Amino acid sequence: MLPNPKDEPQQLLQDKIYFLEETAAMTATGAYSGNAITKEGFIDDIGRAVLNIPNDFIPTLKSSARFFVDKEAAKERLNLCLSGGSFECDILMCDFYGVQFWAKAVGKPWFNENNQPIGIKGVFTSIDRFVKKSKEVELHARIIEAQKDRLIDFADIVSHNLRSHASNLQLTLETFEETVDLSDIKVFKDYLKNISGKINQTLRHLNTVVTAHTVEKQFEELCISVELEEILDIYRKELQEKNVTINVDFAAFDTLCYVKTYLLSILKNLISNAVRYKHPDRDCVIEIRTKILHDKKLLIIKDNGSGIDLEKNGDKVFKMYKTFHGNEDARGLGLFVVKNQVESVNGDVSIKSQLNQGTSLTIRF
Amino acid sequence: MARPAVKLACIIDDDKLYVSLIKMIIAKHELAGELLIFENGQAAFEYFEQSFERGNKKLPEIILLDLNMPVMDGWEFLDAMEPYALKFQENNITINVVSSTINPVEVERAKSHSIVADFLTKPISKEAMQIAFQKK
């Protein structure tokens, strides 16, 4: 049993030091200070361990900048303390060898005997494990969210589309119940054929939703320009008839490791959307180009079509069976399928559009 | 021949097959003299807006409104028409939402909309049609 610290001030102090040391060791909390006048720096043993600092390295105020990813912000924090302020925040740091990690740091002004701030002192600890964990959880939450959305889409198709076909079927049977007229029977058969076609189509769509996420995905080296030619070959005649111009620029990159059927589906759907929703007053011009942004490969497909009012329809663009133009042949499936496929291999799709100006879709692989 | 229950009825629905079936039922049971058909909310909205603003168009006595449509869906149509709620009342126009949805939230939302008289589930039976048209 510990002696009652109240009895002995010496014991009290020793206990305090003991607890402080133990806490610092357990939480790997390092202490640091910097003197703005002598330009000296200090990092204690635990801090040196966190930062992987070799024994012979003596930190100075200036050389400590290497431990911060954002050096400007570090300087600002130092200046804040020099003007008497303090901070407590999460900072992206890098250790002696440049490995980045998240740290929680506290900094307070270091006062001289005249109560003038002459530097900074504080403690810091690595919270990298927790930040990484929470990022992982975030990612999982996003995947679950996407899966939930897909379930809702699935339920929507079943409840709305299948139901409406079923109800048309019922209504047709009821309407023609007492029919004996031959010409009526022909109409009756036409209606039945129409409904059965639609049911089949809906079932195919349901299948698309399911398979996008369950089918084994085969990645291979692909040449976007070659795949594009393949698509264009199929639609060459139609594109010529409709006076469609397609400009390509694959200077940024042309090869890609991806699922072939998905790349074909992306190109086919986005080109056919651009053609389908062309502006009534001008010929359709489609620009297809690649770009590399923040180490990520992007494919951008831009048209000069009639565009979509994203303010009004932004939340519905990628939903199933949402069409905006009242076109005869709009099925409201293309973007939905593309989004599903791209997301199933961890990419994403974004859209920019201006009514009467055109639409630009960006695929991030 | 008996006089039709209503002179002019309006159908707002993008499902062509459904519309032709409804037309047949209305004709067979002499539920309405004339029909006004729009394939989405936008077209219908423009018609009613013009009619209310300029009074140059015939107004129906009953509207059968679908919910799921391209361009402007049924909800958007109802919201767009809300400022004219009084006009609908003055002209004795009944709006019935007709949808295949069985989602209770949507059904309730439709029923509680200030300018909606009733909610009818698809498939709509001839009896339900007769009741809706005879309420007029």
Short mmCIF file of C-alpha atoms in Angstrom, two decimals:
data_model
loop_
_atom_site.label_atom_id
_atom_site.label_comp_id
_atom_site.label_asym_id
_atom_site.label_seq_id
_atom_site.Cartn_x
_atom_site.Cartn_y
_atom_site.Cartn_z
CA MET A 1 0.00 0.00 0.00
CA LEU A 2 1.20 3.47 -0.80
CA PRO A 3 1.98 5.69 2.17
CA ASN A 4 -0.48 8.52 2.54
CA PRO A 5 1.15 11.31 0.51
CA LYS A 6 -0.37 13.94 2.73
CA ASP A 7 2.08 12.96 5.45
CA GLU A 8 5.30 13.67 3.63
CA PRO A 9 5.88 16.45 1.05
CA GLN A 10 8.96 14.63 -0.21
CA GLN A 11 6.92 11.52 -0.88
CA LEU A 12 4.21 13.60 -2.56
CA LEU A 13 6.70 15.06 -5.02
CA GLN A 14 8.25 11.68 -5.77
CA ASP A 15 4.83 10.20 -6.42
CA LYS A 16 3.93 13.04 -8.77
CA ILE A 17 7.12 12.53 -10.76
CA TYR A 18 6.55 8.79 -10.81
CA PHE A 19 2.99 9.17 -12.15
CA LEU A 20 4.01 11.75 -14.71
CA GLU A 21 6.82 9.56 -16.02
CA GLU A 22 4.61 6.50 -16.17
CA THR A 23 1.83 8.38 -17.97
CA ALA A 24 4.25 9.86 -20.47
CA ALA A 25 5.80 6.46 -21.15
CA MET A 26 2.47 4.69 -21.50
CA THR A 27 0.96 7.25 -23.86
CA ALA A 28 4.31 7.88 -25.61
CA THR A 29 3.98 11.57 -24.93
CA GLY A 30 7.12 13.54 -25.67
CA ALA A 31 8.06 16.96 -24.37
CA TYR A 32 9.70 19.69 -26.41
CA SER A 33 10.76 23.29 -26.15
CA GLY A 34 12.35 25.92 -28.32
CA ASN A 35 14.04 29.16 -27.38
CA ALA A 36 13.56 31.97 -29.88
CA ILE A 37 16.48 33.96 -28.45
CA THR A 38 19.20 31.31 -28.26
CA LYS A 39 17.59 29.38 -31.17
CA GLU A 40 18.11 26.20 -29.17
CA GLY A 41 15.71 23.33 -29.24
CA PHE A 42 15.01 20.43 -26.92
CA ILE A 43 13.14 17.16 -27.31
CA ASP A 44 13.03 14.64 -24.46
CA ASP A 45 13.81 10.93 -24.78
CA ILE A 46 10.23 9.84 -25.37
CA GLY A 47 9.80 12.58 -27.98
CA ARG A 48 13.02 11.49 -29.67
CA ALA A 49 11.73 7.92 -29.76
CA VAL A 50 8.41 9.02 -31.29
CA LEU A 51 10.29 10.95 -33.97
CA ASN A 52 12.94 8.24 -34.46
CA ILE A 53 15.70 10.79 -33.86
CA PRO A 54 19.24 9.31 -33.81
CA ASN A 55 21.31 9.96 -30.70
CA ASP A 56 23.70 12.41 -32.31
CA PHE A 57 21.06 14.78 -33.67
CA ILE A 58 20.70 17.97 -31.67
CA PRO A 59 17.54 19.85 -32.56
CA THR A 60 17.47 23.59 -33.00
CA LEU A 61 14.51 25.83 -33.54
CA LYS A 62 15.34 25.92 -37.25
CA SER A 63 16.10 22.25 -37.81
CA SER A 64 12.86 21.26 -36.08
CA ALA A 65 10.98 22.45 -39.11
CA ARG A 66 11.81 19.09 -40.74
CA PHE A 67 9.34 17.37 -38.42
CA PHE A 68 6.36 19.22 -39.85
CA VAL A 69 4.63 18.51 -43.15
CA ASP A 70 3.19 22.01 -43.24
CA LYS A 71 6.19 24.14 -42.29
CA GLU A 72 4.33 27.43 -42.67
CA ALA A 73 1.71 26.39 -40.15
CA ALA A 74 4.43 25.29 -37.72
CA LYS A 75 6.01 28.71 -37.97
CA GLU A 76 2.65 30.35 -37.35
CA ARG A 77 2.12 28.24 -34.23
CA LEU A 78 5.57 29.29 -32.94
CA ASN A 79 4.74 32.93 -33.56
CA LEU A 80 1.43 32.47 -31.79
CA CYS A 81 3.23 31.29 -28.65
CA LEU A 82 5.79 34.09 -28.96
CA SER A 83 2.93 36.54 -28.80
CA GLY A 84 1.59 34.87 -25.67
CA GLY A 85 -0.97 32.54 -27.23
CA SER A 86 -1.22 28.77 -27.03
CA PHE A 87 -2.57 25.90 -29.14
CA GLU A 88 -3.80 22.34 -28.95
CA CYS A 89 -4.33 20.61 -32.24
CA ASP A 90 -3.83 17.58 -34.49
CA ILE A 91 -0.81 18.00 -36.75
CA LEU A 92 0.50 15.92 -39.63
CA MET A 93 4.17 15.41 -38.73
CA CYS A 94 7.04 13.43 -40.20
CA ASP A 95 9.69 11.54 -38.27
CA PHE A 96 13.45 11.88 -38.77
CA TYR A 97 13.29 9.67 -41.85
CA GLY A 98 10.33 11.45 -43.38
CA VAL A 99 7.59 8.96 -42.48
CA GLN A 100 4.39 10.92 -41.94
CA PHE A 101 2.11 10.42 -38.94
CA TRP A 102 -0.64 12.28 -37.12
CA ALA A 103 0.21 13.81 -33.76
CA LYS A 104 -1.71 15.65 -31.14
CA ALA A 105 0.30 18.56 -29.87
CA VAL A 106 0.05 21.23 -27.23
CA GLY A 107 2.15 24.37 -27.28
CA LYS A 108 2.37 27.18 -24.78
CA PRO A 109 4.58 30.25 -24.45
CA TRP A 110 7.82 29.89 -22.51
CA PHE A 111 8.18 32.94 -20.31
CA ASN A 112 11.44 34.41 -18.98
CA GLU A 113 11.77 35.85 -15.50
CA ASN A 114 10.28 39.16 -16.71
CA ASN A 115 7.21 37.31 -17.90
CA GLN A 116 8.13 37.89 -21.54
CA PRO A 117 7.46 35.02 -23.95
CA ILE A 118 10.83 33.89 -25.30
CA GLY A 119 9.91 30.57 -26.82
CA ILE A 120 7.62 27.62 -26.93
CA LYS A 121 7.18 24.50 -24.85
CA GLY A 122 4.73 21.71 -24.81
CA VAL A 123 4.03 18.04 -25.33
CA PHE A 124 3.07 15.89 -28.27
CA THR A 125 1.95 12.34 -28.84
CA SER A 126 1.33 10.16 -31.85
CA ILE A 127 -2.34 9.62 -32.59
CA ASP A 128 -1.59 7.97 -35.91
CA ARG A 129 -3.07 4.65 -34.87
CA PHE A 130 -6.38 6.29 -33.99
CA VAL A 131 -6.50 8.51 -37.05
CA LYS A 132 -5.79 5.53 -39.30
CA LYS A 133 -8.45 3.49 -37.52
CA SER A 134 -11.05 6.21 -37.86
CA LYS A 135 -10.17 6.67 -41.53
CA GLU A 136 -10.66 2.94 -41.99
CA VAL A 137 -13.99 3.10 -40.22
CA GLU A 138 -14.96 6.05 -42.40
CA LEU A 139 -14.12 4.09 -45.53
CA HIS A 140 -16.18 1.15 -44.34
CA ALA A 141 -19.05 3.45 -43.51
CA ARG A 142 -18.90 4.80 -47.05
CA ILE A 143 -18.97 1.31 -48.52
CA ILE A 144 -21.91 0.36 -46.33
CA GLU A 145 -23.66 3.57 -47.32
CA ALA A 146 -23.16 2.75 -51.00
CA GLN A 147 -24.46 -0.75 -50.45
CA LYS A 148 -27.48 0.59 -48.65
CA ASP A 149 -28.15 2.95 -51.56
CA ARG A 150 -28.00 0.01 -53.91
CA LEU A 151 -30.45 -1.94 -51.80
CA ILE A 152 -32.83 1.00 -51.93
CA ASP A 153 -32.42 1.18 -55.70
CA PHE A 154 -33.13 -2.52 -55.88
CA ALA A 155 -36.22 -2.17 -53.74
CA ASP A 156 -37.29 0.79 -55.86
CA ILE A 157 -37.11 -1.18 -59.07
CA VAL A 158 -38.97 -4.06 -57.57
CA SER A 159 -41.64 -1.98 -55.91
CA HIS A 160 -42.08 0.62 -58.58
CA ASN A 161 -41.21 -0.84 -61.95
CA LEU A 162 -42.18 -4.43 -61.48
CA ARG A 163 -45.33 -3.31 -59.75
CA SER A 164 -46.31 -0.93 -62.48
CA HIS A 165 -45.89 -3.66 -65.10
CA ALA A 166 -47.89 -6.03 -62.95
CA SER A 167 -50.61 -3.45 -62.54
CA ASN A 168 -50.72 -2.80 -66.28
CA LEU A 169 -51.06 -6.52 -66.82
CA GLN A 170 -53.94 -6.70 -64.40
CA LEU A 171 -55.60 -3.66 -65.91
CA THR A 172 -55.20 -5.09 -69.41
CA LEU A 173 -56.80 -8.39 -68.42
CA GLU A 174 -59.64 -6.57 -66.73
CA THR A 175 -60.25 -4.20 -69.62
CA PHE A 176 -60.36 -6.95 -72.20
CA GLU A 177 -62.23 -9.43 -70.06
CA GLU A 178 -65.41 -9.43 -72.07
CA THR A 179 -63.79 -8.80 -75.43
CA VAL A 180 -64.77 -10.99 -78.32
CA ASP A 181 -64.09 -8.56 -81.14
CA LEU A 182 -61.18 -9.76 -83.31
CA SER A 183 -59.58 -6.32 -83.70
CA ASP A 184 -59.71 -5.88 -79.93
CA ILE A 185 -57.99 -9.19 -79.46
CA LYS A 186 -55.14 -7.99 -81.62
CA VAL A 187 -54.77 -4.90 -79.43
CA PHE A 188 -54.97 -7.12 -76.37
CA LYS A 189 -52.12 -9.28 -77.64
CA ASP A 190 -50.05 -6.22 -78.47
CA TYR A 191 -50.48 -4.94 -74.94
CA LEU A 192 -49.50 -8.27 -73.45
CA LYS A 193 -46.42 -8.38 -75.65
CA ASN A 194 -45.49 -4.86 -74.62
CA ILE A 195 -45.86 -5.67 -70.93
CA SER A 196 -43.91 -8.90 -71.14
CA GLY A 197 -41.10 -7.07 -72.94
CA LYS A 198 -40.98 -4.49 -70.19
CA ILE A 199 -40.95 -7.08 -67.44
CA ASN A 200 -38.04 -8.80 -69.11
CA GLN A 201 -36.17 -5.53 -69.43
CA THR A 202 -36.72 -4.72 -65.77
CA LEU A 203 -35.45 -8.13 -64.77
CA ARG A 204 -32.35 -7.59 -66.87
CA HIS A 205 -31.79 -4.27 -65.12
CA LEU A 206 -32.16 -5.89 -61.72
CA ASN A 207 -29.56 -8.39 -62.79
CA THR A 208 -27.19 -5.56 -63.74
CA VAL A 209 -27.49 -4.04 -60.29
CA VAL A 210 -26.72 -7.33 -58.62
CA THR A 211 -23.90 -8.51 -60.86
CA ALA A 212 -21.93 -5.24 -60.76
CA HIS A 213 -20.93 -6.17 -57.24
CA THR A 214 -20.78 -9.91 -57.20
CA VAL A 215 -19.12 -10.93 -60.44
CA GLU A 216 -15.40 -11.73 -60.34
CA LYS A 217 -13.47 -8.76 -61.72
CA GLN A 218 -10.56 -9.37 -64.06
CA PHE A 219 -8.05 -6.56 -64.25
CA GLU A 220 -5.86 -6.29 -67.33
CA GLU A 221 -3.60 -3.80 -69.09
CA LEU A 222 -5.86 -1.82 -71.41
CA CYS A 223 -5.29 0.82 -73.99
CA ILE A 224 -8.08 3.38 -73.76
CA SER A 225 -7.66 4.46 -77.38
CA VAL A 226 -7.97 0.86 -78.59
CA GLU A 227 -11.07 0.20 -76.49
CA LEU A 228 -12.59 3.45 -77.68
CA GLU A 229 -12.06 2.41 -81.31
CA GLU A 230 -13.83 -0.84 -80.53
CA ILE A 231 -16.88 1.05 -79.29
CA LEU A 232 -16.79 3.58 -82.12
CA ASP A 233 -16.62 0.78 -84.70
CA ILE A 234 -19.93 -0.57 -83.48
CA TYR A 235 -21.65 2.82 -83.63
CA ARG A 236 -19.71 4.34 -86.54
CA LYS A 237 -22.69 4.55 -88.87
CA GLU A 238 -25.06 5.97 -86.29
CA LEU A 239 -22.50 8.58 -85.22
CA GLN A 240 -21.93 9.63 -88.83
CA GLU A 241 -25.65 9.93 -89.50
CA LYS A 242 -26.06 12.14 -86.45
CA ASN A 243 -23.02 14.23 -87.38
CA VAL A 244 -21.26 13.53 -84.11
CA THR A 245 -17.67 14.75 -83.75
CA ILE A 246 -15.44 13.01 -81.23
CA ASN A 247 -12.12 14.61 -80.25
CA VAL A 248 -9.70 12.61 -78.19
CA ASP A 249 -6.60 13.51 -76.22
CA PHE A 250 -4.86 10.70 -74.39
CA ALA A 251 -1.55 12.54 -73.96
CA ALA A 252 -1.64 12.29 -70.17
CA PHE A 253 -1.93 8.49 -70.28
CA ASP A 254 -3.43 5.90 -72.53
CA THR A 255 -2.81 2.59 -70.78
CA LEU A 256 -4.67 1.53 -67.72
CA CYS A 257 -5.04 -1.55 -65.59
CA TYR A 258 -8.79 -1.99 -65.38
CA VAL A 259 -11.74 -4.29 -65.92
CA LYS A 260 -12.29 -4.39 -69.68
CA THR A 261 -16.07 -4.72 -69.60
CA TYR A 262 -16.28 -1.75 -67.26
CA LEU A 263 -14.12 0.48 -69.42
CA LEU A 264 -16.23 -0.44 -72.45
CA SER A 265 -19.40 0.21 -70.48
CA ILE A 266 -18.12 3.63 -69.33
CA LEU A 267 -17.21 4.69 -72.86
CA LYS A 268 -20.38 3.32 -74.40
CA ASN A 269 -22.78 4.76 -71.85
CA LEU A 270 -21.21 8.19 -71.66
CA ILE A 271 -20.91 8.57 -75.42
CA SER A 272 -24.46 7.40 -75.95
CA ASN A 273 -25.69 9.80 -73.27
CA ALA A 274 -23.88 12.67 -74.98
CA VAL A 275 -25.45 11.75 -78.31
CA ARG A 276 -28.89 11.16 -76.85
CA TYR A 277 -28.98 14.45 -74.97
CA LYS A 278 -27.48 16.61 -77.67
CA HIS A 279 -28.54 20.21 -77.92
CA PRO A 280 -31.32 20.61 -80.50
CA ASP A 281 -29.62 23.64 -82.09
CA ARG A 282 -26.12 22.30 -82.69
CA ASP A 283 -24.21 19.20 -83.75
CA CYS A 284 -22.91 17.00 -81.01
CA VAL A 285 -19.21 17.43 -80.18
CA ILE A 286 -17.69 15.08 -77.61
CA GLU A 287 -14.26 15.56 -76.07
CA ILE A 288 -12.65 12.55 -74.45
CA ARG A 289 -9.38 13.06 -72.64
CA THR A 290 -7.26 11.67 -69.86
CA LYS A 291 -5.63 13.58 -67.05
CA ILE A 292 -3.52 12.86 -64.02
CA LEU A 293 -4.42 14.75 -60.88
CA HIS A 294 -2.86 14.09 -57.46
CA ASP A 295 -1.42 10.79 -58.77
CA LYS A 296 -4.91 9.67 -59.78
CA LYS A 297 -5.85 8.73 -63.32
CA LEU A 298 -8.90 10.53 -64.63
CA LEU A 299 -11.00 10.10 -67.76
CA ILE A 300 -13.05 13.10 -68.75
CA ILE A 301 -15.91 12.98 -71.23
CA LYS A 302 -17.34 16.34 -72.09
CA ASP A 303 -20.17 17.25 -74.48
CA ASN A 304 -21.87 20.38 -75.77
CA GLY A 305 -25.36 18.96 -75.23
CA SER A 306 -28.45 20.25 -73.53
CA GLY A 307 -27.02 19.76 -70.01
CA ILE A 308 -28.79 19.06 -66.75
CA ASP A 309 -29.91 21.49 -64.08
CA LEU A 310 -27.84 19.99 -61.26
CA GLU A 311 -29.29 22.34 -58.71
CA LYS A 312 -32.67 20.79 -59.35
CA ASN A 313 -31.66 17.25 -60.23
CA GLY A 314 -28.24 16.82 -58.67
CA ASP A 315 -29.31 14.14 -56.24
CA LYS A 316 -31.05 12.10 -58.91
CA VAL A 317 -28.44 12.05 -61.69
CA PHE A 318 -26.95 8.72 -60.72
CA LYS A 319 -30.20 7.12 -59.62
CA MET A 320 -31.90 4.44 -61.59
CA TYR A 321 -34.74 5.30 -63.97
CA LYS A 322 -34.36 9.02 -63.47
CA THR A 323 -34.58 10.83 -66.75
CA PHE A 324 -34.64 14.54 -67.19
CA HIS A 325 -35.20 15.37 -70.79
CA GLY A 326 -38.38 13.59 -71.66
CA ASN A 327 -36.58 11.89 -74.53
CA GLU A 328 -38.32 8.94 -76.10
CA ASP A 329 -35.32 6.67 -75.74
CA ALA A 330 -34.18 7.75 -72.30
CA ARG A 331 -34.03 4.76 -69.99
CA GLY A 332 -32.35 6.30 -66.99
CA LEU A 333 -29.89 3.48 -66.65
CA GLY A 334 -26.54 4.53 -68.14
CA LEU A 335 -25.12 6.72 -65.38
CA PHE A 336 -26.50 4.44 -62.74
CA VAL A 337 -24.68 1.43 -64.18
CA VAL A 338 -21.44 3.36 -64.76
CA LYS A 339 -21.42 4.65 -61.21
CA ASN A 340 -22.03 1.19 -59.82
CA GLN A 341 -19.25 -0.34 -61.86
CA VAL A 342 -16.70 2.38 -61.16
CA GLU A 343 -17.45 2.36 -57.44
CA SER A 344 -17.24 -1.40 -57.23
CA VAL A 345 -13.52 -1.08 -58.07
CA ASN A 346 -12.99 1.86 -55.69
CA GLY A 347 -13.21 4.69 -58.18
CA ASP A 348 -15.76 7.44 -58.42
CA VAL A 349 -17.75 9.45 -60.94
CA SER A 350 -18.47 13.13 -60.75
CA ILE A 351 -20.54 15.37 -62.96
CA LYS A 352 -20.48 19.01 -63.94
CA SER A 353 -23.24 20.42 -66.09
CA GLN A 354 -24.79 23.66 -67.23
CA LEU A 355 -28.22 23.78 -68.76
CA ASN A 356 -27.93 24.43 -72.51
CA GLN A 357 -24.11 24.39 -72.33
CA GLY A 358 -23.19 20.77 -71.90
CA THR A 359 -22.15 18.11 -69.45
CA SER A 360 -18.76 16.89 -68.29
CA LEU A 361 -18.30 13.58 -66.54
CA THR A 362 -15.10 12.64 -64.77
CA ILE A 363 -14.22 9.06 -63.95
CA ARG A 364 -11.57 8.65 -61.27
CA PHE A 365 -10.08 5.18 -61.69
CA MET B 1 -77.19 7.58 -73.68
CA ALA B 2 -76.39 8.74 -70.17
CA ARG B 3 -74.45 11.94 -69.74
CA PRO B 4 -70.76 11.29 -68.80
CA ALA B 5 -69.93 11.85 -65.12
CA VAL B 6 -67.47 14.60 -66.00
CA LYS B 7 -67.06 16.69 -69.14
CA LEU B 8 -63.27 17.00 -69.18
CA ALA B 9 -60.80 14.77 -67.32
CA CYS B 10 -57.04 15.12 -67.26
CA ILE B 11 -54.40 12.37 -67.11
CA ILE B 12 -50.78 13.17 -66.30
CA ASP B 13 -48.75 10.00 -66.81
CA ASP B 14 -45.75 8.94 -68.88
CA ASP B 15 -46.77 5.29 -69.15
CA LYS B 16 -48.33 5.11 -72.61
CA LEU B 17 -49.83 1.68 -72.12
CA TYR B 18 -51.47 2.74 -68.89
CA VAL B 19 -52.86 5.86 -70.54
CA SER B 20 -54.40 3.90 -73.40
CA LEU B 21 -55.95 1.45 -70.95
CA ILE B 22 -57.41 4.27 -68.89
CA LYS B 23 -58.73 5.84 -72.06
CA MET B 24 -60.48 2.60 -72.93
CA ILE B 25 -62.04 2.29 -69.48
CA ILE B 26 -63.19 5.91 -69.51
CA ALA B 27 -64.72 5.48 -72.97
CA LYS B 28 -66.35 2.17 -72.17
CA HIS B 29 -67.98 3.36 -68.98
CA GLU B 30 -68.66 6.86 -70.26
CA LEU B 31 -66.84 8.41 -67.33
CA ALA B 32 -65.72 11.54 -69.14
CA GLY B 33 -66.68 13.38 -72.30
CA GLU B 34 -63.19 14.58 -73.20
CA LEU B 35 -59.66 13.82 -72.12
CA LEU B 36 -56.63 16.01 -71.63
CA ILE B 37 -53.37 14.02 -71.58
CA PHE B 38 -49.88 15.14 -70.56
CA GLU B 39 -46.87 12.86 -70.41
CA ASN B 40 -45.11 14.71 -67.63
CA GLY B 41 -45.66 17.32 -64.95
CA GLN B 42 -43.93 20.10 -66.86
CA ALA B 43 -46.33 19.98 -69.82
CA ALA B 44 -49.32 19.88 -67.48
CA PHE B 45 -47.94 22.68 -65.32
CA GLU B 46 -47.51 24.95 -68.35
CA TYR B 47 -51.07 24.25 -69.42
CA PHE B 48 -52.58 25.03 -66.04
CA GLU B 49 -50.40 28.05 -65.42
CA GLN B 50 -51.49 29.56 -68.72
CA SER B 51 -55.07 28.69 -68.09
CA PHE B 52 -55.09 30.32 -64.65
CA GLU B 53 -53.12 33.38 -65.77
CA ARG B 54 -54.93 34.06 -69.01
CA GLY B 55 -58.07 31.96 -68.72
CA ASN B 56 -57.71 30.86 -72.33
CA LYS B 57 -57.79 27.11 -71.78
CA LYS B 58 -60.48 24.68 -70.75
CA LEU B 59 -60.13 23.36 -67.23
CA PRO B 60 -60.75 19.71 -66.35
CA GLU B 61 -62.92 18.66 -63.45
CA ILE B 62 -60.68 15.82 -62.38
CA ILE B 63 -56.94 15.13 -62.66
CA LEU B 64 -55.32 11.69 -62.37
CA LEU B 65 -51.69 12.39 -61.52
CA ASP B 66 -48.86 9.86 -61.66
CA LEU B 67 -45.88 10.34 -59.33
CA ASN B 68 -42.91 8.86 -61.14
CA MET B 69 -42.34 10.76 -64.39
CA PRO B 70 -39.39 12.25 -66.25
CA VAL B 71 -38.68 15.99 -66.52
CA MET B 72 -41.09 17.04 -63.78
CA ASP B 73 -42.45 14.32 -61.53
CA GLY B 74 -45.76 14.30 -59.69
CA TRP B 75 -44.35 15.77 -56.49
CA GLU B 76 -42.71 18.64 -58.33
CA PHE B 77 -45.96 19.25 -60.19
CA LEU B 78 -47.90 19.42 -56.93
CA ASP B 79 -45.37 21.84 -55.44
CA ALA B 80 -45.39 23.98 -58.57
CA MET B 81 -49.20 24.10 -58.49
CA GLU B 82 -49.49 24.89 -54.81
CA PRO B 83 -49.57 28.68 -55.30
CA TYR B 84 -52.71 28.08 -57.37
CA ALA B 85 -54.46 26.03 -54.67
CA LEU B 86 -57.27 28.55 -54.49
CA LYS B 87 -57.77 28.45 -58.25
CA PHE B 88 -58.14 24.68 -58.13
CA GLN B 89 -60.77 25.10 -55.43
CA GLU B 90 -62.64 27.89 -57.20
CA ASN B 91 -62.78 25.91 -60.42
CA ASN B 92 -63.78 22.76 -58.57
CA ILE B 93 -60.83 20.71 -59.86
CA THR B 94 -60.09 17.49 -58.00
CA ILE B 95 -56.52 16.14 -58.06
CA ASN B 96 -56.18 12.41 -57.48
CA VAL B 97 -52.72 10.90 -57.22
CA VAL B 98 -52.57 7.54 -58.97
CA SER B 99 -49.40 5.55 -58.41
CA SER B 100 -48.09 2.02 -58.23
CA THR B 101 -46.17 2.88 -55.09
CA ILE B 102 -47.03 0.84 -52.01
CA ASN B 103 -44.63 2.78 -49.84
CA PRO B 104 -46.82 3.98 -46.94
CA VAL B 105 -44.65 7.08 -46.51
CA GLU B 106 -45.36 8.15 -50.09
CA VAL B 107 -49.05 7.31 -49.81
CA GLU B 108 -49.36 9.39 -46.66
CA ARG B 109 -47.33 12.22 -48.17
CA ALA B 110 -49.63 12.29 -51.19
CA LYS B 111 -52.82 12.17 -49.14
CA SER B 112 -51.68 14.95 -46.86
CA HIS B 113 -50.67 17.28 -49.69
CA SER B 114 -52.91 20.32 -49.47
CA ILE B 115 -54.19 20.17 -53.04
CA VAL B 116 -54.60 16.40 -53.33
CA ALA B 117 -58.08 14.98 -52.87
CA ASP B 118 -57.27 11.29 -52.78
CA PHE B 119 -54.68 8.62 -53.46
CA LEU B 120 -55.50 5.73 -55.78
CA THR B 121 -53.26 2.69 -56.09
CA LYS B 122 -52.41 1.22 -59.46
CA PRO B 123 -53.76 -1.01 -60.86
CA ILE B 124 -56.77 1.21 -60.71
CA SER B 125 -60.00 -0.77 -60.95
CA LYS B 126 -62.97 0.41 -62.97
CA GLU B 127 -64.93 0.62 -59.71
CA ALA B 128 -62.34 2.96 -58.19
CA MET B 129 -62.46 5.05 -61.34
CA GLN B 130 -66.24 5.20 -61.24
CA ILE B 131 -66.21 6.25 -57.59
CA ALA B 132 -63.58 8.91 -58.21
CA PHE B 133 -65.42 10.32 -61.21
CA GLN B 134 -68.85 10.19 -59.59
CA LYS B 135 -67.68 12.09 -56.54
CA LYS B 136 -67.71 15.04 -58.87
#
